[in-house]
Amino acid sequence: MSLMSQTRSVIAMNVRSIPQRLWMSLATVVSIALVVAVLLGFLSLANGFNQTLKGSGAPDVAIVLREGSEAELNSTLSREQVDLLGRGPGVKIGADGRPIVSGELLMVVDGIKKSSRTKANMPLRGVGANGLLVRKQAKISQGRMFSPGSNEIVVGAGLLREFEGFELGKSVRFGAQTWRVVGVFEAPGTVFESELWADAPVVQSLFKRGTSFQTARVVLTSPTALPAFVAYAKSEPRLQLSAQSELDYYAAQAERSGLLIRYFGWPLGIIMAIGALAGALNTMYASVSSRAAEIATLRVIGFSGFSAFMGTMVEALVLSAIGALLGVTICAIGFNGLSASTLGAGFTQVAFRVQIGPEIIGQAVTLALIIGLVGGIFPGWRAARQKPLLALAA
Amino acid sequence: MSALIQLNNVTKNYRRGKEGIAIFDGLTMSIEKGDFVAIMGPSGSGKTTLLNLLGGTDRCDGGQIIFDGERIDGYSEGQLAAWRARSVGFIFQFYNLMPVLTAAQNVELPLMLTKLPAKKRRDNVATALKIVELSDRAKHKPKELSGGQQQRVAIARAIVSDPKLLLCDEPTGDLDRNTANDILRTLQQLNRELGKTIIMVTHDPEAARFANRTLHLDKGSFAEVTA
Ligand SMILES: Nc1ncnc2c1ncn2[C@@H]1O[C@H](COP(=O)(O)OP(=O)(O)O)[C@@H](O)[C@H]1O
Ligand SMILES: [Mg+2]
């Protein structure tokens, strides 16, 4: 007995009979495609966002926050502490003979989004002269850096794309102050591209922060210098601060945003998948009952219950695979590479590109195939148990 | 002549709710090799049930069923399926062809259960279609064929693996007189020229006349009627 050849023939018959149940089968394909597209949409958003966050951190830059602060916005450091950090172990010395430390503050200001013409938050970062030195990825691409003590700002290329009125040479108002855009900087694939930078002392006085900062970024001689520096920041009595590598800091932020997507995207995907599964089961049970006489006839002739099971199973998998393909295509054409922005840490906008990757395609396709598998097993079981009675075959 | 099929004291009950109904209670019969037997009887007398037992598509509750010297009543499901594929061709009232397959592909189905190479399968299909005089319709789908032609395809499917026994459940029940007679003549020819043993259930006395003998089934036992 050739199990292979009989199973192959039954599978071929099942698949070729799909057009007889065209509308039902199409509905199943479309519902599976929607599940895949929605899930893939969420996952690729998360993916793009995570890539941007992860790309923002360097392993040899320490970011220092107040003990207990998780994000830059709710941290605070004094000017003295920032100076003291520069005297820590393993801190890199710049061309000017001074440690490369950048005391920074992050403020939230309003801007108008080009896409929706609505107000949205933008991060305004006060940085010192070392602002570019602590970020190797960042460089001025148009105009120049702001000059110290002036009301000049430079804008990230991502923010320039998303918000109105930040073209080079334009003036913008935040609060009582008017600022002039003197430069555009690029920091590809990082959150910094979605920021505005101005001179830290000017930001301090405008936002009435005295001489205090929120964070400090410290360039170390190498990533291996980190543990000693972390210990210093923690144990030095005048500091008692929490330091970590910038890489770890953004990885943790990515982790948190990943949780958000997991708690939203996956449940939505799974609820939709359950709906699609109900449809798939319905379609496959209909397939089995519309083919009851055919299945019984094949069983009478001597075909095995296994071949009847496999025919139904593979039909379900074919439908789900077509659905998966359609879903991936919709997502790839519709979203991939699209630039999006979302709330980053501290409710400011972070611009990033939606990224479909093999890993998340794998996840969405797996979900589709699980729908096909479960949608095929039970109807397939019914097909396999179809009795080979002549009366049924008639 | 020796018996191709021997039924010894066969019992068969169906359950309906709590009560069992006895269809056969100690049925003993024998069919000779090369015979062409018509089985007649009122509706519900157990004709289809008998074909199911003879063809190994259902099990008896007691007694013995012996095919060509071999007891088949103790076979497992898998053994029965393999035995059916080897030894029995089935012909149904409503032809039961696979609508997505061509005539030739329908006829080829039983050969999918064998190890025959594709070339040999094609040869056997061509031979079977030639016997039923449908060689020119090999590539047609069932819905492009008349009822009589569909039944011919079904007959070709039943004989393609050269089984000893053909079981027909009202093979002409859905056909007009002339077409029915054509089909019956074909069956007669298969019996006379190829030596197939044929058991045919029918309602139609005229159809029964094509057989060598007619058994009348009533209340679970037989009375032979000589035509
Ligand atoms: N699968 C079954 N379950 C229960 N009763 C059945 C089943 N098949 C047939 N019967 C009953 O057995 C009797 C004989 O049926 P059947 O062999 O189909 O008769 P016939 O073919 O002579 O009309 C009928 O009363 C029928 O209702
Ligand atoms: Mg009947």
XYZ file of C-alpha atoms and ligand atoms in Angstrom:
649
model
C 0.000 0.000 0.000
C 1.401 3.334 -0.869
C 0.418 5.718 1.886
C 2.322 8.541 0.215
C 0.646 8.342 -3.173
C -2.878 7.980 -1.773
C -2.294 10.872 0.620
C -0.919 12.971 -2.212
C -3.984 12.280 -4.366
C -6.400 13.165 -1.572
C -4.491 16.364 -0.798
C -4.557 17.309 -4.479
C -8.307 16.678 -4.607
C -8.922 18.751 -1.502
C -6.881 21.661 -2.758
C -8.443 21.513 -6.214
C -11.904 21.512 -4.687
C -11.269 24.830 -2.887
C -12.903 26.815 -5.746
C -16.143 24.931 -5.013
C -16.161 26.700 -1.659
C -14.649 29.862 -3.095
C -16.373 32.501 -0.981
C -15.982 30.683 2.297
C -12.369 29.907 1.554
C -11.726 33.508 0.518
C -13.289 34.775 3.733
C -10.946 32.511 5.676
C -7.938 33.683 3.705
C -8.868 37.335 4.208
C -9.492 36.975 7.931
C -6.133 35.257 8.382
C -4.497 37.946 6.251
C -5.983 40.614 8.538
C -4.647 38.881 11.636
C -1.201 38.716 10.074
C -1.298 42.317 8.835
C -2.429 43.729 12.186
C 0.002 41.703 14.242
C 2.816 42.390 11.833
C 1.900 46.090 11.898
C 2.272 46.216 15.655
C 5.390 44.109 15.713
C 7.084 46.135 13.016
C 6.225 49.361 14.842
C 7.736 47.922 17.996
C 10.661 46.624 16.003
C 11.409 49.996 14.433
C 11.003 51.766 17.756
C 13.229 49.272 19.551
C 15.896 49.495 16.864
C 15.922 53.269 17.248
C 16.163 53.106 21.029
C 18.834 50.448 20.940
C 20.752 52.346 18.268
C 20.788 55.436 20.472
C 23.100 54.083 23.139
C 26.867 53.728 23.090
C 28.655 51.164 25.282
C 31.467 53.534 26.283
C 29.225 56.427 27.327
C 27.908 56.452 30.889
C 24.611 58.147 31.546
C 24.264 59.400 35.104
C 20.910 59.995 36.808
C 19.738 60.681 40.311
C 19.489 57.465 42.303
C 15.981 56.048 41.774
C 15.234 57.894 38.522
C 14.414 55.737 35.550
C 14.187 58.447 32.938
C 15.975 61.686 32.217
C 12.916 63.857 32.870
C 12.569 63.056 36.565
C 16.245 63.200 37.439
C 18.207 66.132 38.807
C 21.931 66.804 39.248
C 23.765 69.835 40.545
C 26.463 71.644 38.639
C 28.996 70.569 41.293
C 28.051 66.934 40.847
C 28.528 67.175 37.083
C 32.002 68.677 37.624
C 32.831 65.983 40.166
C 31.792 63.232 37.734
C 34.534 64.435 35.396
C 37.110 63.528 38.033
C 35.938 59.922 38.214
C 38.016 56.914 37.136
C 38.235 56.014 33.451
C 36.826 59.285 32.149
C 38.194 60.181 28.729
C 40.081 63.464 28.418
C 39.270 65.644 25.418
C 41.546 67.622 23.092
C 41.205 70.619 25.399
C 42.684 68.614 28.289
C 39.372 68.468 30.122
C 37.180 65.377 30.786
C 34.450 64.813 28.190
C 31.325 65.296 30.284
C 28.047 66.783 29.128
C 25.591 68.040 31.743
C 22.178 68.125 30.122
C 18.554 68.996 30.743
C 15.555 67.742 28.840
C 12.509 70.026 28.630
C 9.201 69.405 26.947
C 7.950 72.042 24.504
C 5.029 72.156 22.054
C 5.204 71.920 18.307
C 2.773 71.359 15.427
C 2.967 68.012 13.676
C 2.988 68.218 9.885
C 0.911 65.060 9.438
C -2.006 65.880 11.725
C -1.533 69.661 12.214
C -2.037 69.092 15.917
C 0.073 70.062 18.884
C 2.525 67.465 20.124
C 5.367 67.384 22.599
C 8.935 67.861 21.496
C 12.028 67.329 23.623
C 14.262 70.381 23.961
C 17.671 69.318 25.210
C 20.050 71.717 26.844
C 23.538 70.514 26.063
C 26.974 71.975 26.576
C 29.773 72.339 24.125
C 30.391 68.620 24.585
C 26.903 67.686 23.343
C 28.283 66.513 20.000
C 31.360 64.883 21.536
C 29.313 62.503 23.705
C 27.291 61.385 20.678
C 29.508 59.892 18.006
C 26.544 59.314 15.655
C 25.550 62.984 15.704
C 26.917 65.552 13.312
C 25.800 68.910 11.990
C 24.545 68.417 8.432
C 23.353 71.936 7.667
C 24.306 75.314 9.166
C 26.364 75.261 12.348
C 26.250 74.476 16.065
C 24.596 77.064 18.328
C 26.994 79.503 19.931
C 27.214 79.425 23.732
C 25.002 81.867 25.605
C 22.778 82.663 22.613
C 19.132 81.933 21.826
C 20.126 79.622 19.002
C 18.945 76.069 18.462
C 19.895 73.164 16.252
C 17.196 70.681 15.200
C 17.357 66.949 14.656
C 16.652 65.819 11.095
C 13.829 63.535 12.296
C 12.102 66.346 14.145
C 12.484 68.591 11.105
C 10.628 65.964 9.028
C 7.794 65.614 11.515
C 7.224 69.164 12.771
C 6.441 72.460 11.093
C 8.567 75.576 11.099
C 12.054 74.359 11.988
C 13.771 74.955 8.689
C 17.203 76.521 8.838
C 17.044 80.268 9.545
C 13.488 80.244 10.904
C 12.592 81.731 14.278
C 10.469 79.838 16.771
C 8.922 80.837 20.096
C 8.942 78.783 23.263
C 7.401 80.628 26.206
C 8.629 84.207 26.276
C 11.731 83.526 24.243
C 12.362 83.591 20.510
C 14.945 81.129 19.153
C 16.676 81.004 15.815
C 17.368 77.750 13.998
C 21.041 77.875 13.050
C 21.723 74.241 12.250
C 20.334 70.808 11.506
C 21.991 67.715 12.911
C 21.768 64.117 11.913
C 22.061 61.168 14.259
C 20.679 58.358 12.088
C 18.674 55.681 13.805
C 18.733 57.327 17.240
C 16.192 59.110 19.413
C 18.365 62.254 19.328
C 17.248 62.965 15.768
C 13.845 63.768 17.240
C 15.240 66.458 19.566
C 15.961 70.178 19.612
C 19.278 71.195 21.123
C 20.172 74.523 22.701
C 22.884 75.785 25.018
C 22.386 74.314 28.489
C 22.839 77.581 30.523
C 20.298 79.360 28.309
C 17.796 76.539 28.801
C 18.491 76.579 32.557
C 17.700 80.259 32.865
C 14.674 80.187 30.548
C 13.108 77.304 32.441
C 14.235 78.660 35.830
C 16.461 75.711 36.679
C 19.236 77.769 38.227
C 22.422 75.841 37.585
C 20.995 72.341 37.918
C 21.011 69.654 35.271
C 19.031 66.450 34.911
C 21.608 64.062 33.542
C 25.216 63.833 32.642
C 26.768 61.874 29.838
C 30.361 60.889 30.443
C 32.630 59.434 27.778
C 34.825 56.660 29.181
C 38.161 55.441 27.887
C 36.554 52.089 27.068
C 33.446 50.038 27.932
C 35.583 48.102 30.462
C 36.040 51.286 32.500
C 32.318 51.311 33.254
C 32.158 49.236 36.492
C 34.751 51.378 38.252
C 32.997 54.558 37.157
C 29.589 53.232 38.251
C 31.034 52.364 41.666
C 32.567 55.835 41.965
C 29.285 57.601 41.096
C 27.454 55.539 43.655
C 29.916 55.580 46.558
C 31.369 59.084 46.396
C 29.438 60.822 49.238
C 28.824 64.013 47.290
C 27.476 62.094 44.288
C 25.469 59.014 45.326
C 24.224 58.803 41.733
C 23.188 55.976 39.515
C 25.323 55.436 36.405
C 24.888 52.941 33.631
C 26.023 52.555 30.069
C 23.936 54.506 27.616
C 23.457 51.231 25.733
C 21.861 49.598 28.794
C 19.771 52.674 29.487
C 18.129 52.627 26.055
C 17.874 48.844 26.027
C 15.818 49.113 29.226
C 13.635 51.762 27.605
C 13.194 49.506 24.582
C 12.258 46.710 26.938
C 9.521 48.844 28.448
C 8.143 49.879 25.059
C 8.339 46.212 24.045
C 6.117 45.366 26.996
C 3.603 47.947 25.842
C 3.411 46.349 22.412
C 3.275 42.875 23.926
C 0.408 43.879 26.169
C -1.438 45.499 23.309
C -0.385 44.052 19.958
C -0.280 40.399 20.889
C -3.620 40.292 22.741
C -5.279 42.102 19.849
C -3.592 39.732 17.401
C -4.677 36.724 19.420
C -8.281 37.876 19.800
C -8.429 38.395 16.044
C -6.747 35.021 15.569
C -9.487 33.354 17.608
C -12.069 34.958 15.339
C -10.160 33.823 12.256
C -9.863 30.361 13.767
C -13.633 30.155 14.221
C -13.979 31.060 10.543
C -11.353 28.537 9.503
C -13.031 25.776 11.517
C -16.363 26.656 9.970
C -14.905 26.570 6.465
C -13.130 23.288 7.037
C -16.144 21.595 8.633
C -18.145 22.775 5.614
C -15.466 21.316 3.372
C -15.667 17.970 5.153
C -19.452 17.800 5.118
C -19.758 18.917 1.494
C -17.280 16.191 0.611
C -18.767 13.541 2.918
C -19.877 11.359 0.017
C -16.503 11.737 -1.703
C -14.620 10.871 1.463
C -16.864 7.850 2.095
C -16.370 6.723 -1.513
C -12.599 6.973 -1.198
C -12.743 5.042 2.064
C -14.860 2.337 0.365
C -12.312 2.074 -2.435
C -9.639 1.502 0.208
C -8.173 4.937 0.947
C -7.078 5.365 4.563
C -8.596 7.608 7.202
C -5.154 9.178 7.471
C -5.281 10.354 3.855
C -8.701 11.929 4.504
C -7.255 13.669 7.565
C -4.230 14.941 5.675
C -6.344 16.199 2.777
C -8.359 18.372 5.141
C -5.310 19.402 7.153
C -3.319 20.495 4.135
C -6.319 22.349 2.685
C -6.519 24.353 5.926
C -2.786 24.984 5.887
C -2.895 26.090 2.259
C -5.650 28.590 3.074
C -3.720 29.915 6.063
C -0.475 30.110 4.093
C -2.199 32.122 1.354
C -3.662 34.334 4.093
C -0.240 34.776 5.678
C 1.319 35.676 2.351
C -1.432 38.197 1.675
C -1.073 39.671 5.182
C 2.691 40.032 4.887
C 2.297 41.624 1.460
C -0.286 44.112 2.731
C 1.961 45.035 5.616
C 5.133 45.217 3.530
C 3.538 47.426 0.884
C 1.447 49.463 3.297
C 3.725 50.134 6.244
C 7.299 49.064 5.799
C 9.778 51.929 5.891
C 7.022 54.368 6.679
C 8.263 56.902 9.138
C 6.235 57.007 12.274
C 6.542 58.718 15.566
C 5.353 57.765 18.925
C 5.599 58.760 22.511
C 9.051 58.038 23.748
C 10.261 58.318 27.279
C 8.705 61.302 29.009
C 5.845 61.628 26.514
C 7.895 63.276 23.821
C 7.732 62.269 20.204
C 10.317 59.861 18.882
C 10.547 59.497 15.120
C 11.445 56.098 13.719
C 10.903 53.905 10.717
C 8.562 50.926 10.732
C 10.730 47.867 10.201
C 9.464 44.505 9.004
C 12.092 41.880 9.621
C 12.392 38.126 9.117
C 11.952 37.437 12.815
C 8.611 39.216 13.176
C 7.393 37.898 9.812
C 8.206 34.483 11.234
C 6.101 35.204 14.316
C 3.073 36.428 12.352
C 3.284 33.574 9.853
C 3.567 31.103 12.713
C 0.360 32.472 14.189
C -1.352 32.070 10.791
C -0.127 28.502 10.474
C -1.328 27.706 13.995
C -4.761 28.950 12.910
C -4.519 26.645 9.890
C -3.285 23.731 11.968
C -5.991 23.975 14.623
C -8.570 24.818 11.955
C -7.581 21.639 10.122
C -7.118 19.175 12.983
C -10.696 18.888 14.201
C -12.408 18.838 10.798
C -9.641 16.492 9.608
C -10.403 14.203 12.506
C -14.038 14.171 11.474
C -13.022 13.360 7.886
C -10.792 10.520 9.074
C -13.617 9.007 11.105
C -16.034 9.078 8.196
C -17.250 5.464 7.874
C -16.741 3.761 4.500
C -20.379 2.694 4.278
C -22.063 2.327 0.918
C -25.189 4.065 2.159
C -23.164 7.133 3.119
C -21.445 7.085 -0.204
C -24.739 7.251 -2.041
C -17.625 -24.330 -9.138
C -16.206 -23.285 -5.787
C -17.513 -20.503 -3.565
C -15.965 -17.062 -3.860
C -17.883 -15.853 -0.851
C -19.344 -17.896 1.930
C -21.459 -16.446 4.757
C -21.900 -18.748 7.740
C -24.537 -17.964 10.334
C -23.944 -14.189 10.040
C -25.739 -11.862 12.433
C -25.988 -8.108 12.084
C -27.777 -5.708 14.405
C -28.171 -1.973 14.341
C -28.758 0.006 17.474
C -31.546 2.472 17.354
C -31.610 4.325 20.638
C -31.814 1.673 23.332
C -33.256 -1.172 21.290
C -31.237 -3.197 18.829
C -32.804 -4.229 15.557
C -31.661 -7.500 14.037
C -31.127 -7.186 10.268
C -29.589 -10.618 9.875
C -29.946 -13.382 12.401
C -27.997 -16.412 11.275
C -27.707 -15.732 7.532
C -25.938 -18.465 5.587
C -25.312 -18.123 1.865
C -22.698 -18.711 -0.733
C -21.829 -17.099 -4.041
C -19.919 -19.101 -6.623
C -16.903 -17.815 -8.505
C -17.958 -16.292 -11.802
C -21.610 -15.918 -10.833
C -23.748 -12.857 -11.563
C -26.337 -12.572 -8.823
C -29.145 -10.052 -8.581
C -30.507 -9.280 -5.143
C -34.002 -7.898 -4.867
C -36.193 -7.086 -1.939
C -38.303 -4.382 -0.385
C -36.778 -1.191 0.938
C -35.230 -1.662 4.343
C -34.858 -5.407 3.922
C -31.084 -5.164 4.359
C -29.778 -5.235 0.778
C -27.276 -2.436 1.271
C -26.323 -3.845 4.642
C -25.555 -7.156 2.959
C -23.357 -5.457 0.348
C -21.502 -3.656 3.156
C -20.803 -6.989 4.841
C -19.774 -8.710 1.593
C -17.537 -5.809 0.630
C -15.873 -5.448 4.018
C -17.153 -1.907 4.544
C -19.074 -2.950 7.643
C -18.655 -5.648 10.261
C -20.948 -8.468 11.251
C -21.780 -9.084 14.874
C -21.425 -12.857 14.637
C -20.729 -15.689 12.203
C -18.084 -16.001 9.515
C -17.471 -14.274 6.208
C -15.088 -16.216 4.019
C -13.693 -14.747 0.794
C -11.775 -17.073 -1.486
C -10.966 -19.361 1.438
C -9.906 -16.500 3.740
C -11.875 -15.295 6.756
C -12.248 -11.547 6.472
C -14.580 -10.993 9.425
C -11.632 -10.792 11.816
C -9.632 -8.296 9.742
C -8.568 -4.958 11.210
C -9.743 -1.710 9.583
C -6.440 -1.385 7.747
C -6.475 -5.004 6.582
C -10.030 -4.607 5.362
C -9.165 -1.446 3.432
C -6.215 -3.185 1.790
C -8.355 -6.205 1.025
C -11.088 -4.029 -0.509
C -8.546 -2.249 -2.684
C -7.273 -5.624 -3.957
C -10.374 -7.695 -4.242
C -13.553 -5.652 -4.620
C -14.810 -3.106 -7.115
C -17.762 -0.970 -6.028
C -20.391 0.567 -8.306
C -22.842 3.033 -6.778
C -26.291 4.262 -7.762
C -25.090 7.859 -8.056
C -21.695 6.968 -9.610
C -19.753 8.741 -6.831
C -17.061 10.179 -9.060
C -14.717 12.885 -7.768
C -15.955 16.088 -9.404
C -12.530 17.742 -9.566
C -10.924 14.833 -11.366
C -11.136 13.876 -15.049
C -12.553 10.519 -16.066
C -9.050 9.090 -16.380
C -8.005 10.462 -12.990
C -11.129 8.999 -11.399
C -10.368 5.633 -12.902
C -6.770 5.882 -11.687
C -7.770 6.384 -8.020
C -7.713 2.713 -6.935
C -4.262 2.392 -8.498
C -3.008 5.096 -6.142
C -3.275 2.413 -3.477
C -0.847 0.175 -5.336
C 2.865 0.460 -5.986
C 2.382 0.532 -9.756
C 4.577 3.076 -11.551
C 2.819 5.968 -13.313
C 3.340 4.511 -16.781
C 1.732 1.190 -15.806
C -1.110 3.049 -14.097
C -1.806 4.997 -17.279
C -1.829 1.790 -19.329
C -4.304 0.132 -16.962
C -6.539 3.209 -16.966
C -6.539 3.230 -20.765
C -7.463 -0.455 -20.840
C -10.312 0.009 -18.349
C -11.695 3.006 -20.258
C -11.486 1.002 -23.477
C -13.491 -1.845 -21.932
C -16.312 0.573 -21.050
C -15.958 2.264 -24.470
C -15.079 5.699 -23.101
C -11.519 6.140 -24.353
C -12.498 9.352 -26.082
C -13.789 10.909 -22.852
C -10.672 10.340 -20.752
C -10.027 14.051 -20.214
C -13.620 15.002 -19.415
C -14.789 15.991 -15.951
C -17.829 14.116 -14.567
C -20.127 17.108 -15.024
C -19.323 17.092 -18.742
C -20.586 13.502 -19.022
C -24.105 12.033 -19.164
C -25.380 9.798 -16.352
C -24.720 6.669 -18.369
C -21.214 7.832 -19.226
C -20.512 8.649 -15.603
C -21.599 5.168 -14.595
C -19.279 3.733 -17.243
C -16.394 5.716 -15.741
C -17.403 4.321 -12.349
C -17.369 0.794 -13.792
C -13.911 1.414 -15.247
C -12.796 2.604 -11.803
C -14.245 -0.555 -10.256
C -12.382 -2.920 -12.601
C -9.088 -1.055 -13.060
C -7.274 -2.936 -10.312
C -8.689 -6.214 -11.618
C -10.673 -7.314 -8.537
C -12.431 -10.673 -8.455
C -15.685 -9.286 -7.094
C -17.896 -6.417 -8.236
C -20.558 -5.100 -5.865
C -23.242 -2.892 -7.378
C -25.863 -1.059 -5.309
C -28.722 -0.168 -7.683
C -26.316 0.665 -10.526
C -29.127 1.607 -12.912
C -31.438 3.216 -10.355
C -30.716 6.675 -11.718
C -30.764 5.891 -15.437
C -33.403 5.638 -18.150
C -34.331 2.261 -19.614
C -32.049 2.288 -22.650
C -29.037 3.589 -20.816
C -29.728 1.136 -18.009
C -29.742 -1.745 -20.461
C -26.417 -0.575 -21.919
C -24.873 -0.551 -18.461
C -26.352 -3.962 -17.664
C -24.993 -5.407 -20.895
C -21.569 -4.085 -19.956
C -21.822 -5.780 -16.571
C -22.913 -8.978 -18.269
C -19.926 -8.754 -20.568
C -17.557 -8.239 -17.613
C -19.069 -11.339 -16.060
C -18.930 -13.497 -19.164
C -15.699 -12.368 -20.783
C -13.552 -11.365 -17.820
C -15.022 -13.794 -15.321
C -15.907 -11.152 -12.740
C -18.184 -12.331 -9.955
C -20.955 -9.744 -9.702
C -23.477 -9.112 -6.975
C -26.020 -6.490 -7.940
C -28.752 -5.034 -5.772
C -31.691 -3.786 -7.791
C -35.340 -2.830 -7.558
C -35.901 -3.429 -11.202
C -37.051 -6.922 -12.343
C -35.840 -6.197 -15.882
C -32.358 -5.448 -14.580
C -32.404 -8.649 -12.592
C -32.963 -10.595 -15.835
C -29.381 -9.748 -16.907
C -28.097 -11.773 -13.945
C -27.659 -15.528 -13.849
C -29.895 -15.818 -10.838
C -31.918 -13.642 -8.506
C -32.063 -13.861 -4.739
C -35.014 -12.358 -2.984
C -34.229 -10.852 0.377
C -37.065 -10.578 2.824
C -36.971 -10.307 6.597
C -33.289 -11.150 6.730
C -33.340 -14.377 4.745
C -33.271 -15.429 1.113
C -35.635 -17.097 -1.240
C -34.241 -17.963 -4.650
C -36.357 -16.867 -7.552
C -35.767 -18.483 -10.868
C -36.238 -16.093 -13.691
N -26.074 2.741 9.900
C -27.301 2.320 10.280
N -27.716 2.543 11.552
C -28.942 2.109 11.963
N -29.806 1.486 11.181
C -29.458 1.235 9.897
C -28.178 1.649 9.386
N -28.100 1.281 8.092
C -29.291 0.662 7.819
N -30.077 0.648 8.893
C -31.395 0.022 8.959
O -31.264 -1.318 8.587
C -32.316 -1.714 7.750
C -31.782 -2.208 6.431
O -31.218 -1.124 5.734
P -30.596 -1.249 4.279
O -29.618 -2.371 4.297
O -30.106 0.059 3.856
O -31.877 -1.641 3.437
P -32.100 -1.651 1.867
O -30.826 -1.332 1.215
O -32.600 -3.046 1.591
O -33.169 -0.649 1.591
C -33.238 -0.516 7.607
O -34.286 -0.640 8.539
C -32.340 0.651 7.970
O -33.108 1.672 8.548
Mg -30.197 0.241 -0.125
